[in-house]
Amino acid sequence: MDPKSGYIQNFSDKQGNLANNNIHGILPIGDKLLIGTFVNGLDIFSPKLQKVIYHIDRNSNVSTSDLQSNFLFYLYKTRKGEIMAASTRGLYRFDLEKKSFHLIDNVPEYMFYTSILEDKKGNIWVGTWRDDYSVIIRPHVISNTIRIIRTISIPCPTIGSTVY
């Protein structure tokens, strides 16, 4: 969208611009947009070039990627600069330089994650869609894994709508 004119330009999957026009996660990173799609993985979009400059999904030939679902529901950048992705099958860190997803250890990979938020203490709150489950996680100081601090089960089937 052009903020001066209010003009909104449509980028359709039919034009070969986006992997899918059903978008669930958008995260601006520098001069690019990370775009999580409904069933077609992640597009890295250049607004300047007005096109997708890279695409990755679970079927991509990226041997270092752990991605198990092409439905990337939510994208989030922590204060430390880590990019996290919530999907219908696991919670991931995204390495922008290597263009690969890495499953976060010690968090159930079968969950449908819908939201990621960081509180002022640096705790990461993760919500799920239908599993009545959320976790508070904090990056471990020494390793690159995450330690679960607390598991919370609440009577709301859609935790994602309660954490915004």
PDB file of C-alpha atoms in Angstrom:
ATOM      1  CA  MET A   1       0.000   0.000   0.000  1.00  0.00           C
ATOM      2  CA  ASP A   2       1.186   3.469  -0.842  1.00  0.00           C
ATOM      3  CA  PRO A   3       0.680   5.459   2.383  1.00  0.00           C
ATOM      4  CA  LYS A   4       0.444   8.777   0.511  1.00  0.00           C
ATOM      5  CA  SER A   5      -2.147   7.821  -2.078  1.00  0.00           C
ATOM      6  CA  GLY A   6      -3.823   4.928  -0.249  1.00  0.00           C
ATOM      7  CA  TYR A   7      -3.424   2.812  -3.392  1.00  0.00           C
ATOM      8  CA  ILE A   8      -3.325  -0.907  -2.687  1.00  0.00           C
ATOM      9  CA  GLN A   9      -1.677  -3.106  -5.286  1.00  0.00           C
ATOM     10  CA  ASN A  10      -2.813  -6.697  -5.619  1.00  0.00           C
ATOM     11  CA  PHE A  11      -0.193  -9.413  -6.005  1.00  0.00           C
ATOM     12  CA  SER A  12      -1.968 -12.558  -7.105  1.00  0.00           C
ATOM     13  CA  ASP A  13      -0.738 -16.117  -7.199  1.00  0.00           C
ATOM     14  CA  LYS A  14      -2.049 -16.242 -10.783  1.00  0.00           C
ATOM     15  CA  GLN A  15       0.537 -13.700 -11.871  1.00  0.00           C
ATOM     16  CA  GLY A  16       3.285 -15.901 -10.486  1.00  0.00           C
ATOM     17  CA  ASN A  17       4.077 -13.380  -7.775  1.00  0.00           C
ATOM     18  CA  LEU A  18       2.982 -15.274  -4.668  1.00  0.00           C
ATOM     19  CA  ALA A  19       2.839 -18.974  -3.916  1.00  0.00           C
ATOM     20  CA  ASN A  20      -0.711 -18.474  -2.617  1.00  0.00           C
ATOM     21  CA  ASN A  21      -2.985 -15.469  -2.188  1.00  0.00           C
ATOM     22  CA  ASN A  22      -4.290 -16.788   1.147  1.00  0.00           C
ATOM     23  CA  ILE A  23      -1.777 -15.148   3.483  1.00  0.00           C
ATOM     24  CA  HIS A  24      -1.645 -15.676   7.242  1.00  0.00           C
ATOM     25  CA  GLY A  25       1.713 -14.329   8.354  1.00  0.00           C
ATOM     26  CA  ILE A  26       3.564 -11.207   7.229  1.00  0.00           C
ATOM     27  CA  LEU A  27       6.802 -10.037   8.793  1.00  0.00           C
ATOM     28  CA  PRO A  28       8.858  -7.091   7.523  1.00  0.00           C
ATOM     29  CA  ILE A  29      12.598  -7.809   7.748  1.00  0.00           C
ATOM     30  CA  GLY A  30      14.798  -5.009   6.435  1.00  0.00           C
ATOM     31  CA  ASP A  31      13.778  -4.272   2.860  1.00  0.00           C
ATOM     32  CA  LYS A  32      11.925  -7.577   2.459  1.00  0.00           C
ATOM     33  CA  LEU A  33       8.649  -9.139   3.563  1.00  0.00           C
ATOM     34  CA  LEU A  34       8.413 -12.705   4.823  1.00  0.00           C
ATOM     35  CA  ILE A  35       5.010 -14.020   3.771  1.00  0.00           C
ATOM     36  CA  GLY A  36       3.556 -17.162   5.345  1.00  0.00           C
ATOM     37  CA  THR A  37       0.906 -18.727   3.149  1.00  0.00           C
ATOM     38  CA  PHE A  38      -2.042 -21.011   3.791  1.00  0.00           C
ATOM     39  CA  VAL A  39      -0.647 -24.159   2.188  1.00  0.00           C
ATOM     40  CA  ASN A  40       2.374 -23.151   0.128  1.00  0.00           C
ATOM     41  CA  GLY A  41       5.138 -22.339   2.597  1.00  0.00           C
ATOM     42  CA  LEU A  42       7.059 -19.077   2.773  1.00  0.00           C
ATOM     43  CA  ASP A  43       7.674 -16.395   0.181  1.00  0.00           C
ATOM     44  CA  ILE A  44      10.393 -13.785   0.584  1.00  0.00           C
ATOM     45  CA  PHE A  45       9.041 -10.744  -1.204  1.00  0.00           C
ATOM     46  CA  SER A  46      10.894  -7.620  -2.318  1.00  0.00           C
ATOM     47  CA  PRO A  47       8.559  -4.592  -2.333  1.00  0.00           C
ATOM     48  CA  LYS A  48      11.206  -2.661  -4.272  1.00  0.00           C
ATOM     49  CA  LEU A  49      11.310  -5.264  -7.058  1.00  0.00           C
ATOM     50  CA  GLN A  50       7.608  -6.080  -6.552  1.00  0.00           C
ATOM     51  CA  LYS A  51       8.186  -9.807  -6.788  1.00  0.00           C
ATOM     52  CA  VAL A  52       8.982 -12.930  -4.805  1.00  0.00           C
ATOM     53  CA  ILE A  53      12.743 -13.357  -4.686  1.00  0.00           C
ATOM     54  CA  TYR A  54      12.785 -16.699  -2.864  1.00  0.00           C
ATOM     55  CA  HIS A  55      10.302 -19.436  -1.986  1.00  0.00           C
ATOM     56  CA  ILE A  56      10.655 -22.293   0.479  1.00  0.00           C
ATOM     57  CA  ASP A  57       8.223 -25.039   1.409  1.00  0.00           C
ATOM     58  CA  ARG A  58       8.440 -28.515   2.885  1.00  0.00           C
ATOM     59  CA  ASN A  59       9.049 -29.978  -0.579  1.00  0.00           C
ATOM     60  CA  SER A  60      11.955 -27.636  -1.380  1.00  0.00           C
ATOM     61  CA  ASN A  61      15.354 -29.168  -1.935  1.00  0.00           C
ATOM     62  CA  VAL A  62      16.799 -27.587   1.201  1.00  0.00           C
ATOM     63  CA  SER A  63      18.302 -30.514   3.090  1.00  0.00           C
ATOM     64  CA  THR A  64      18.921 -28.478   6.246  1.00  0.00           C
ATOM     65  CA  SER A  65      15.270 -27.493   6.707  1.00  0.00           C
ATOM     66  CA  ASP A  66      12.992 -29.234   9.231  1.00  0.00           C
ATOM     67  CA  LEU A  67       9.744 -27.731   7.910  1.00  0.00           C
ATOM     68  CA  GLN A  68       6.884 -30.242   8.265  1.00  0.00           C
ATOM     69  CA  SER A  69       3.933 -28.036   7.288  1.00  0.00           C
ATOM     70  CA  ASN A  70       3.394 -25.553   4.473  1.00  0.00           C
ATOM     71  CA  PHE A  71       0.747 -23.685   6.505  1.00  0.00           C
ATOM     72  CA  LEU A  72       2.716 -20.915   8.202  1.00  0.00           C
ATOM     73  CA  PHE A  73       0.129 -19.276  10.415  1.00  0.00           C
ATOM     74  CA  TYR A  74       2.184 -16.642  12.244  1.00  0.00           C
ATOM     75  CA  LEU A  75       5.644 -15.092  11.879  1.00  0.00           C
ATOM     76  CA  TYR A  76       7.403 -13.247  14.695  1.00  0.00           C
ATOM     77  CA  LYS A  77      10.753 -11.563  15.312  1.00  0.00           C
ATOM     78  CA  THR A  78      12.030 -11.560  18.897  1.00  0.00           C
ATOM     79  CA  ARG A  79      13.931  -8.668  20.448  1.00  0.00           C
ATOM     80  CA  LYS A  80      17.105 -10.744  19.979  1.00  0.00           C
ATOM     81  CA  GLY A  81      16.376 -10.853  16.249  1.00  0.00           C
ATOM     82  CA  GLU A  82      15.340 -14.507  16.007  1.00  0.00           C
ATOM     83  CA  ILE A  83      12.601 -15.222  13.500  1.00  0.00           C
ATOM     84  CA  MET A  84      10.001 -17.705  14.721  1.00  0.00           C
ATOM     85  CA  ALA A  85       7.236 -19.348  12.703  1.00  0.00           C
ATOM     86  CA  ALA A  86       4.052 -20.921  14.049  1.00  0.00           C
ATOM     87  CA  SER A  87       2.625 -23.641  11.827  1.00  0.00           C
ATOM     88  CA  THR A  88      -0.024 -26.331  11.850  1.00  0.00           C
ATOM     89  CA  ARG A  89       2.706 -28.838  12.636  1.00  0.00           C
ATOM     90  CA  GLY A  90       5.308 -27.357  14.927  1.00  0.00           C
ATOM     91  CA  LEU A  91       7.101 -24.245  16.029  1.00  0.00           C
ATOM     92  CA  TYR A  92      10.214 -23.195  14.110  1.00  0.00           C
ATOM     93  CA  ARG A  93      13.152 -20.847  14.007  1.00  0.00           C
ATOM     94  CA  PHE A  94      13.786 -19.475  10.528  1.00  0.00           C
ATOM     95  CA  ASP A  95      17.370 -18.851   9.460  1.00  0.00           C
ATOM     96  CA  LEU A  96      17.070 -16.074   6.885  1.00  0.00           C
ATOM     97  CA  GLU A  97      20.679 -16.374   5.745  1.00  0.00           C
ATOM     98  CA  LYS A  98      20.457 -20.132   5.082  1.00  0.00           C
ATOM     99  CA  LYS A  99      16.772 -19.945   4.126  1.00  0.00           C
ATOM    100  CA  SER A 100      15.895 -22.903   6.339  1.00  0.00           C
ATOM    101  CA  PHE A 101      13.479 -23.769   9.133  1.00  0.00           C
ATOM    102  CA  HIS A 102      14.576 -25.521  12.314  1.00  0.00           C
ATOM    103  CA  LEU A 103      12.117 -27.239  14.618  1.00  0.00           C
ATOM    104  CA  ILE A 104      12.322 -25.846  18.138  1.00  0.00           C
ATOM    105  CA  ASP A 105      13.326 -28.543  20.627  1.00  0.00           C
ATOM    106  CA  ASN A 106      11.199 -29.425  23.658  1.00  0.00           C
ATOM    107  CA  VAL A 107       7.983 -28.017  22.195  1.00  0.00           C
ATOM    108  CA  PRO A 108       5.391 -30.515  20.892  1.00  0.00           C
ATOM    109  CA  GLU A 109       5.766 -30.691  17.126  1.00  0.00           C
ATOM    110  CA  TYR A 110       2.260 -32.053  16.510  1.00  0.00           C
ATOM    111  CA  MET A 111       0.508 -28.879  17.732  1.00  0.00           C
ATOM    112  CA  PHE A 112      -1.247 -26.290  15.540  1.00  0.00           C
ATOM    113  CA  TYR A 113       0.458 -23.106  16.741  1.00  0.00           C
ATOM    114  CA  THR A 114      -1.304 -19.806  16.070  1.00  0.00           C
ATOM    115  CA  SER A 115       0.462 -17.050  17.963  1.00  0.00           C
ATOM    116  CA  ILE A 116       3.830 -16.011  19.329  1.00  0.00           C
ATOM    117  CA  LEU A 117       4.435 -13.065  21.633  1.00  0.00           C
ATOM    118  CA  GLU A 118       7.359 -11.918  23.747  1.00  0.00           C
ATOM    119  CA  ASP A 119       6.727 -10.299  27.121  1.00  0.00           C
ATOM    120  CA  LYS A 120       8.905  -7.639  28.732  1.00  0.00           C
ATOM    121  CA  LYS A 121      10.893 -10.306  30.619  1.00  0.00           C
ATOM    122  CA  GLY A 122      11.886 -12.027  27.381  1.00  0.00           C
ATOM    123  CA  ASN A 123       9.522 -14.974  27.860  1.00  0.00           C
ATOM    124  CA  ILE A 124       7.996 -16.223  24.629  1.00  0.00           C
ATOM    125  CA  TRP A 125       4.291 -17.058  24.866  1.00  0.00           C
ATOM    126  CA  VAL A 126       3.010 -19.519  22.287  1.00  0.00           C
ATOM    127  CA  GLY A 127      -0.672 -20.256  21.714  1.00  0.00           C
ATOM    128  CA  THR A 128      -2.420 -23.075  19.871  1.00  0.00           C
ATOM    129  CA  TRP A 129      -5.593 -23.367  17.847  1.00  0.00           C
ATOM    130  CA  ARG A 130      -7.519 -26.271  19.273  1.00  0.00           C
ATOM    131  CA  ASP A 131      -5.270 -28.082  21.681  1.00  0.00           C
ATOM    132  CA  ASP A 132      -6.097 -26.080  24.856  1.00  0.00           C
ATOM    133  CA  TYR A 133      -2.383 -25.667  25.337  1.00  0.00           C
ATOM    134  CA  SER A 134       0.045 -22.816  25.565  1.00  0.00           C
ATOM    135  CA  VAL A 135       3.608 -22.656  26.720  1.00  0.00           C
ATOM    136  CA  ILE A 136       5.938 -20.036  28.045  1.00  0.00           C
ATOM    137  CA  ILE A 137       9.401 -20.632  26.670  1.00  0.00           C
ATOM    138  CA  ARG A 138      12.710 -18.895  27.138  1.00  0.00           C
ATOM    139  CA  PRO A 139      15.876 -19.367  25.112  1.00  0.00           C
ATOM    140  CA  HIS A 140      18.425 -21.373  27.064  1.00  0.00           C
ATOM    141  CA  VAL A 141      21.523 -19.344  27.814  1.00  0.00           C
ATOM    142  CA  ILE A 142      24.090 -21.913  26.664  1.00  0.00           C
ATOM    143  CA  SER A 143      22.548 -23.921  23.834  1.00  0.00           C
ATOM    144  CA  ASN A 144      20.292 -23.096  20.936  1.00  0.00           C
ATOM    145  CA  THR A 145      17.375 -25.081  22.360  1.00  0.00           C
ATOM    146  CA  ILE A 146      14.420 -23.769  24.294  1.00  0.00           C
ATOM    147  CA  ARG A 147      13.397 -24.772  27.780  1.00  0.00           C
ATOM    148  CA  ILE A 148       9.714 -24.920  28.691  1.00  0.00           C
ATOM    149  CA  ILE A 149       9.097 -22.940  31.847  1.00  0.00           C
ATOM    150  CA  ARG A 150       5.411 -23.549  32.285  1.00  0.00           C
ATOM    151  CA  THR A 151       2.603 -25.311  30.467  1.00  0.00           C
ATOM    152  CA  ILE A 152      -0.841 -23.791  30.773  1.00  0.00           C
ATOM    153  CA  SER A 153      -4.124 -25.395  29.836  1.00  0.00           C
ATOM    154  CA  ILE A 154      -7.081 -23.049  29.687  1.00  0.00           C
ATOM    155  CA  PRO A 155     -10.721 -23.724  28.794  1.00  0.00           C
ATOM    156  CA  CYS A 156     -10.588 -21.575  25.654  1.00  0.00           C
ATOM    157  CA  PRO A 157     -10.246 -23.637  22.449  1.00  0.00           C
ATOM    158  CA  THR A 158      -8.734 -20.708  20.551  1.00  0.00           C
ATOM    159  CA  ILE A 159      -5.837 -19.397  22.566  1.00  0.00           C
ATOM    160  CA  GLY A 160      -4.547 -17.368  19.644  1.00  0.00           C
ATOM    161  CA  SER A 161      -7.444 -14.947  19.926  1.00  0.00           C
ATOM    162  CA  THR A 162      -6.797 -14.337  23.615  1.00  0.00           C
ATOM    163  CA  VAL A 163      -3.141 -13.365  23.474  1.00  0.00           C
ATOM    164  CA  TYR A 164      -3.402 -10.429  21.098  1.00  0.00           C
TER     165      TYR A 164
END
